[in-house]
Amino acid sequence: LGVEKRQVFEVPSVCLEVTEHQAAIKCCPGCGKQVKGHFPSAVSQAVQYGARLQAQMVYLNNYQLLPLQRTCEILEAVYGQRPSQAAVLAANQRVRAAIGQSVAQIRQALKRSAVIHCDETGTRVQGQLKWLHVVSTPHLTFYGLHPKRSQVAMRTLDILPHFQGWAVHDAFVSY
C-alpha cells in the first residue's frame, strides 16, 4: 500500500584518534654508527595535539569567545581529553604566526579603501585594561589590541596614518 518513513538525525559518537609514529633506530653493521628514521615534519613532540583539534581550540576560544577554562572544559566534555590552557594559548600563537601575511594584506587593503569605519572599546586582558581597535569595511575587518586608546595606538596599528579616504567614527579626539 505504501511506505511510511521516519528519519532521525544524530551526531555520531566522537572520540580522539591517536596515531603513533615510530622512528626505527638502527646500528650500521659496517661502521657501527647509529642512525634513526625521521618523523613527519608536523610531529615534533613525543605527545601533541593534531592540527584539527588545535583548530577547534582556536575556534572556540577566539571565534566563539569562550574563555580558556571553558574552552578546555568543552573539549573534555566532547572528546574526554582536557587540554591545558597553555595548549590553547600555544595553538592561538601558531595560528597568529600563520596568518601574518593575510593580516598584512588586510591592512594594505584598508589603507587603500575609499571609506572605513573606526572604533575602539575597552576590554580586560589578564585583569588589565586594554583597548581593542577596529578598522573595517563591509568586506574587511582588522582588530588590534593596544594598551592605549590614543593616537599612539592608532600609529602603532599602522592603518590610519596612511589612510586617505573617508573615516566614519564617533568623533573621538584621536581620530
PDB file of C-alpha atoms in Angstrom:
ATOM      1  CA  LEU A   1       0.000   0.000   0.000  1.00  0.00           C
ATOM      2  CA  GLY A   2       2.917   2.355   0.548  1.00  0.00           C
ATOM      3  CA  VAL A   3       5.818   3.216   2.793  1.00  0.00           C
ATOM      4  CA  GLU A   4       5.875   5.372   5.866  1.00  0.00           C
ATOM      5  CA  LYS A   5       9.256   6.885   6.622  1.00  0.00           C
ATOM      6  CA  ARG A   6      10.806   8.429   9.696  1.00  0.00           C
ATOM      7  CA  GLN A   7      14.293   9.838   9.948  1.00  0.00           C
ATOM      8  CA  VAL A   8      16.494  10.590  12.928  1.00  0.00           C
ATOM      9  CA  PHE A   9      19.425  12.948  12.517  1.00  0.00           C
ATOM     10  CA  GLU A  10      22.079  12.220  15.105  1.00  0.00           C
ATOM     11  CA  VAL A  11      25.603  13.302  15.830  1.00  0.00           C
ATOM     12  CA  PRO A  12      27.990  10.348  15.540  1.00  0.00           C
ATOM     13  CA  SER A  13      29.920   9.288  18.619  1.00  0.00           C
ATOM     14  CA  VAL A  14      33.117  11.270  18.773  1.00  0.00           C
ATOM     15  CA  CYS A  15      36.450  10.173  20.165  1.00  0.00           C
ATOM     16  CA  LEU A  16      40.004  11.265  19.619  1.00  0.00           C
ATOM     17  CA  GLU A  17      42.037   9.231  17.181  1.00  0.00           C
ATOM     18  CA  VAL A  18      45.638   8.613  18.246  1.00  0.00           C
ATOM     19  CA  THR A  19      48.249   7.956  15.580  1.00  0.00           C
ATOM     20  CA  GLU A  20      51.590   6.681  16.812  1.00  0.00           C
ATOM     21  CA  HIS A  21      54.650   7.425  14.714  1.00  0.00           C
ATOM     22  CA  GLN A  22      57.773   5.347  15.212  1.00  0.00           C
ATOM     23  CA  ALA A  23      61.288   6.054  14.020  1.00  0.00           C
ATOM     24  CA  ALA A  24      63.453   2.964  13.983  1.00  0.00           C
ATOM     25  CA  ILE A  25      66.957   3.278  15.428  1.00  0.00           C
ATOM     26  CA  LYS A  26      69.490   1.017  13.744  1.00  0.00           C
ATOM     27  CA  CYS A  27      73.174   0.367  14.007  1.00  0.00           C
ATOM     28  CA  CYS A  28      75.140   0.200  10.759  1.00  0.00           C
ATOM     29  CA  PRO A  29      76.848  -3.225  10.650  1.00  0.00           C
ATOM     30  CA  GLY A  30      79.707  -1.754   8.633  1.00  0.00           C
ATOM     31  CA  CYS A  31      80.756   1.346  10.603  1.00  0.00           C
ATOM     32  CA  GLY A  32      78.844   0.871  13.852  1.00  0.00           C
ATOM     33  CA  LYS A  33      77.209   4.311  13.571  1.00  0.00           C
ATOM     34  CA  GLN A  34      73.685   4.717  14.939  1.00  0.00           C
ATOM     35  CA  VAL A  35      71.058   6.029  12.526  1.00  0.00           C
ATOM     36  CA  LYS A  36      67.428   6.917  13.161  1.00  0.00           C
ATOM     37  CA  GLY A  37      64.395   7.286  10.917  1.00  0.00           C
ATOM     38  CA  HIS A  38      62.619  10.623  10.515  1.00  0.00           C
ATOM     39  CA  PHE A  39      59.252  11.725  11.842  1.00  0.00           C
ATOM     40  CA  PRO A  40      56.811  13.744   9.707  1.00  0.00           C
ATOM     41  CA  SER A  41      57.640  17.462   9.975  1.00  0.00           C
ATOM     42  CA  ALA A  42      54.387  18.216  11.829  1.00  0.00           C
ATOM     43  CA  VAL A  43      55.233  15.646  14.529  1.00  0.00           C
ATOM     44  CA  SER A  44      57.738  17.472  16.703  1.00  0.00           C
ATOM     45  CA  GLN A  45      56.844  16.299  20.231  1.00  0.00           C
ATOM     46  CA  ALA A  46      56.562  12.943  21.997  1.00  0.00           C
ATOM     47  CA  VAL A  47      52.856  13.685  22.595  1.00  0.00           C
ATOM     48  CA  GLN A  48      50.944  16.502  20.915  1.00  0.00           C
ATOM     49  CA  TYR A  49      47.532  17.605  19.692  1.00  0.00           C
ATOM     50  CA  GLY A  50      46.816  17.378  15.979  1.00  0.00           C
ATOM     51  CA  ALA A  51      46.045  20.247  13.632  1.00  0.00           C
ATOM     52  CA  ARG A  52      42.257  19.722  13.599  1.00  0.00           C
ATOM     53  CA  LEU A  53      41.961  19.644  17.398  1.00  0.00           C
ATOM     54  CA  GLN A  54      44.161  22.727  17.668  1.00  0.00           C
ATOM     55  CA  ALA A  55      41.929  24.441  15.101  1.00  0.00           C
ATOM     56  CA  GLN A  56      38.910  23.660  17.285  1.00  0.00           C
ATOM     57  CA  MET A  57      40.701  25.113  20.309  1.00  0.00           C
ATOM     58  CA  VAL A  58      41.345  28.371  18.434  1.00  0.00           C
ATOM     59  CA  TYR A  59      37.820  28.454  17.005  1.00  0.00           C
ATOM     60  CA  LEU A  60      36.153  28.015  20.401  1.00  0.00           C
ATOM     61  CA  ASN A  61      38.448  30.451  22.191  1.00  0.00           C
ATOM     62  CA  ASN A  62      38.546  33.190  19.541  1.00  0.00           C
ATOM     63  CA  TYR A  63      35.503  32.965  17.297  1.00  0.00           C
ATOM     64  CA  GLN A  64      33.036  31.708  19.914  1.00  0.00           C
ATOM     65  CA  LEU A  65      34.751  33.898  22.558  1.00  0.00           C
ATOM     66  CA  LEU A  66      34.923  31.137  25.157  1.00  0.00           C
ATOM     67  CA  PRO A  67      37.376  31.800  27.983  1.00  0.00           C
ATOM     68  CA  LEU A  68      40.359  29.456  28.198  1.00  0.00           C
ATOM     69  CA  GLN A  69      38.910  27.392  31.041  1.00  0.00           C
ATOM     70  CA  ARG A  70      35.574  26.885  29.254  1.00  0.00           C
ATOM     71  CA  THR A  71      37.359  26.010  26.004  1.00  0.00           C
ATOM     72  CA  CYS A  72      39.212  23.251  27.870  1.00  0.00           C
ATOM     73  CA  GLU A  73      36.007  22.109  29.610  1.00  0.00           C
ATOM     74  CA  ILE A  74      34.016  21.761  26.386  1.00  0.00           C
ATOM     75  CA  LEU A  75      36.810  19.819  24.688  1.00  0.00           C
ATOM     76  CA  GLU A  76      36.892  17.466  27.677  1.00  0.00           C
ATOM     77  CA  ALA A  77      33.096  17.083  27.559  1.00  0.00           C
ATOM     78  CA  VAL A  78      33.107  16.278  23.842  1.00  0.00           C
ATOM     79  CA  TYR A  79      36.325  14.255  23.497  1.00  0.00           C
ATOM     80  CA  GLY A  80      37.137  13.044  27.005  1.00  0.00           C
ATOM     81  CA  GLN A  81      40.507  14.784  26.790  1.00  0.00           C
ATOM     82  CA  ARG A  82      41.134  18.103  28.546  1.00  0.00           C
ATOM     83  CA  PRO A  83      43.903  20.203  27.029  1.00  0.00           C
ATOM     84  CA  SER A  84      45.724  22.647  29.268  1.00  0.00           C
ATOM     85  CA  GLN A  85      45.107  26.359  28.927  1.00  0.00           C
ATOM     86  CA  ALA A  86      48.725  26.621  27.789  1.00  0.00           C
ATOM     87  CA  ALA A  87      47.926  24.251  24.893  1.00  0.00           C
ATOM     88  CA  VAL A  88      45.076  26.533  23.784  1.00  0.00           C
ATOM     89  CA  LEU A  89      47.343  29.586  24.002  1.00  0.00           C
ATOM     90  CA  ALA A  90      50.057  27.797  22.013  1.00  0.00           C
ATOM     91  CA  ALA A  91      47.508  26.883  19.319  1.00  0.00           C
ATOM     92  CA  ASN A  92      46.431  30.551  19.199  1.00  0.00           C
ATOM     93  CA  GLN A  93      50.072  31.611  18.740  1.00  0.00           C
ATOM     94  CA  ARG A  94      50.588  29.129  15.878  1.00  0.00           C
ATOM     95  CA  VAL A  95      47.528  30.499  14.079  1.00  0.00           C
ATOM     96  CA  ARG A  96      48.671  34.072  14.699  1.00  0.00           C
ATOM     97  CA  ALA A  97      52.039  33.296  13.120  1.00  0.00           C
ATOM     98  CA  ALA A  98      50.390  31.528  10.183  1.00  0.00           C
ATOM     99  CA  ILE A  99      48.020  34.397   9.322  1.00  0.00           C
ATOM    100  CA  GLY A 100      50.600  37.180   9.419  1.00  0.00           C
ATOM    101  CA  GLN A 101      50.686  37.627   5.639  1.00  0.00           C
ATOM    102  CA  SER A 102      46.870  37.748   5.425  1.00  0.00           C
ATOM    103  CA  VAL A 103      46.697  40.377   8.175  1.00  0.00           C
ATOM    104  CA  ALA A 104      49.292  42.467   6.316  1.00  0.00           C
ATOM    105  CA  GLN A 105      47.182  42.249   3.139  1.00  0.00           C
ATOM    106  CA  ILE A 106      44.051  43.320   5.057  1.00  0.00           C
ATOM    107  CA  ARG A 107      45.969  46.310   6.484  1.00  0.00           C
ATOM    108  CA  GLN A 108      47.084  47.354   2.996  1.00  0.00           C
ATOM    109  CA  ALA A 109      43.596  46.991   1.527  1.00  0.00           C
ATOM    110  CA  LEU A 110      42.082  49.079   4.343  1.00  0.00           C
ATOM    111  CA  LYS A 111      44.657  51.828   3.738  1.00  0.00           C
ATOM    112  CA  ARG A 112      43.545  51.972   0.083  1.00  0.00           C
ATOM    113  CA  SER A 113      39.784  51.872   0.818  1.00  0.00           C
ATOM    114  CA  ALA A 114      37.605  54.841  -0.016  1.00  0.00           C
ATOM    115  CA  VAL A 115      35.600  54.598   3.239  1.00  0.00           C
ATOM    116  CA  ILE A 116      36.419  52.859   6.512  1.00  0.00           C
ATOM    117  CA  HIS A 117      34.774  52.597   9.914  1.00  0.00           C
ATOM    118  CA  CYS A 118      36.931  53.045  13.032  1.00  0.00           C
ATOM    119  CA  ASP A 119      36.162  52.415  16.671  1.00  0.00           C
ATOM    120  CA  GLU A 120      37.757  51.231  19.886  1.00  0.00           C
ATOM    121  CA  THR A 121      36.469  49.668  23.051  1.00  0.00           C
ATOM    122  CA  GLY A 122      37.982  48.813  26.394  1.00  0.00           C
ATOM    123  CA  THR A 123      38.469  45.200  27.381  1.00  0.00           C
ATOM    124  CA  ARG A 124      40.216  43.339  30.170  1.00  0.00           C
ATOM    125  CA  VAL A 125      43.196  41.150  29.350  1.00  0.00           C
ATOM    126  CA  GLN A 126      44.662  39.299  32.323  1.00  0.00           C
ATOM    127  CA  GLY A 127      42.966  41.812  34.613  1.00  0.00           C
ATOM    128  CA  GLN A 128      44.383  44.892  32.867  1.00  0.00           C
ATOM    129  CA  LEU A 129      42.531  47.414  30.740  1.00  0.00           C
ATOM    130  CA  LYS A 130      43.472  47.211  27.045  1.00  0.00           C
ATOM    131  CA  TRP A 131      41.876  48.787  24.001  1.00  0.00           C
ATOM    132  CA  LEU A 132      40.516  46.763  21.111  1.00  0.00           C
ATOM    133  CA  HIS A 133      40.745  48.927  17.991  1.00  0.00           C
ATOM    134  CA  VAL A 134      38.791  48.047  14.871  1.00  0.00           C
ATOM    135  CA  VAL A 135      39.067  49.335  11.321  1.00  0.00           C
ATOM    136  CA  SER A 136      36.587  47.870   8.856  1.00  0.00           C
ATOM    137  CA  THR A 137      34.738  47.986   5.566  1.00  0.00           C
ATOM    138  CA  PRO A 138      31.774  45.800   4.591  1.00  0.00           C
ATOM    139  CA  HIS A 139      34.281  43.147   3.449  1.00  0.00           C
ATOM    140  CA  LEU A 140      37.368  43.583   5.636  1.00  0.00           C
ATOM    141  CA  THR A 141      37.932  43.860   9.375  1.00  0.00           C
ATOM    142  CA  PHE A 142      41.140  44.488  11.284  1.00  0.00           C
ATOM    143  CA  TYR A 143      41.312  44.115  15.063  1.00  0.00           C
ATOM    144  CA  GLY A 144      44.270  45.362  17.045  1.00  0.00           C
ATOM    145  CA  LEU A 145      44.822  45.221  20.787  1.00  0.00           C
ATOM    146  CA  HIS A 146      46.827  48.020  22.388  1.00  0.00           C
ATOM    147  CA  PRO A 147      47.370  49.332  25.933  1.00  0.00           C
ATOM    148  CA  LYS A 148      46.429  52.850  24.775  1.00  0.00           C
ATOM    149  CA  ARG A 149      43.288  54.351  23.254  1.00  0.00           C
ATOM    150  CA  SER A 150      45.116  57.351  21.792  1.00  0.00           C
ATOM    151  CA  GLN A 151      46.871  58.301  18.556  1.00  0.00           C
ATOM    152  CA  VAL A 152      49.867  56.339  19.832  1.00  0.00           C
ATOM    153  CA  ALA A 153      47.821  53.160  19.393  1.00  0.00           C
ATOM    154  CA  MET A 154      46.486  54.251  16.036  1.00  0.00           C
ATOM    155  CA  ARG A 155      50.019  54.935  14.761  1.00  0.00           C
ATOM    156  CA  THR A 156      51.262  51.620  16.139  1.00  0.00           C
ATOM    157  CA  LEU A 157      48.466  49.691  14.419  1.00  0.00           C
ATOM    158  CA  ASP A 158      49.648  51.390  11.203  1.00  0.00           C
ATOM    159  CA  ILE A 159      46.455  51.868   9.177  1.00  0.00           C
ATOM    160  CA  LEU A 160      45.108  55.353   9.914  1.00  0.00           C
ATOM    161  CA  PRO A 161      48.381  57.271   9.397  1.00  0.00           C
ATOM    162  CA  HIS A 162      48.384  56.137   5.741  1.00  0.00           C
ATOM    163  CA  PHE A 163      44.645  56.324   5.080  1.00  0.00           C
ATOM    164  CA  GLN A 164      43.495  58.991   2.582  1.00  0.00           C
ATOM    165  CA  GLY A 165      39.734  58.351   2.272  1.00  0.00           C
ATOM    166  CA  TRP A 166      36.681  58.959   4.449  1.00  0.00           C
ATOM    167  CA  ALA A 167      36.725  57.608   8.002  1.00  0.00           C
ATOM    168  CA  VAL A 168      33.424  57.069   9.797  1.00  0.00           C
ATOM    169  CA  HIS A 169      33.929  57.244  13.567  1.00  0.00           C
ATOM    170  CA  ASP A 170      32.477  58.584  16.809  1.00  0.00           C
ATOM    171  CA  ALA A 171      34.465  61.839  16.784  1.00  0.00           C
ATOM    172  CA  PHE A 172      36.846  60.686  19.496  1.00  0.00           C
ATOM    173  CA  VAL A 173      39.531  63.382  19.536  1.00  0.00           C
ATOM    174  CA  SER A 174      42.351  60.988  18.486  1.00  0.00           C
ATOM    175  CA  TYR A 175      40.716  60.450  15.089  1.00  0.00           C
TER     176      TYR A 175
END
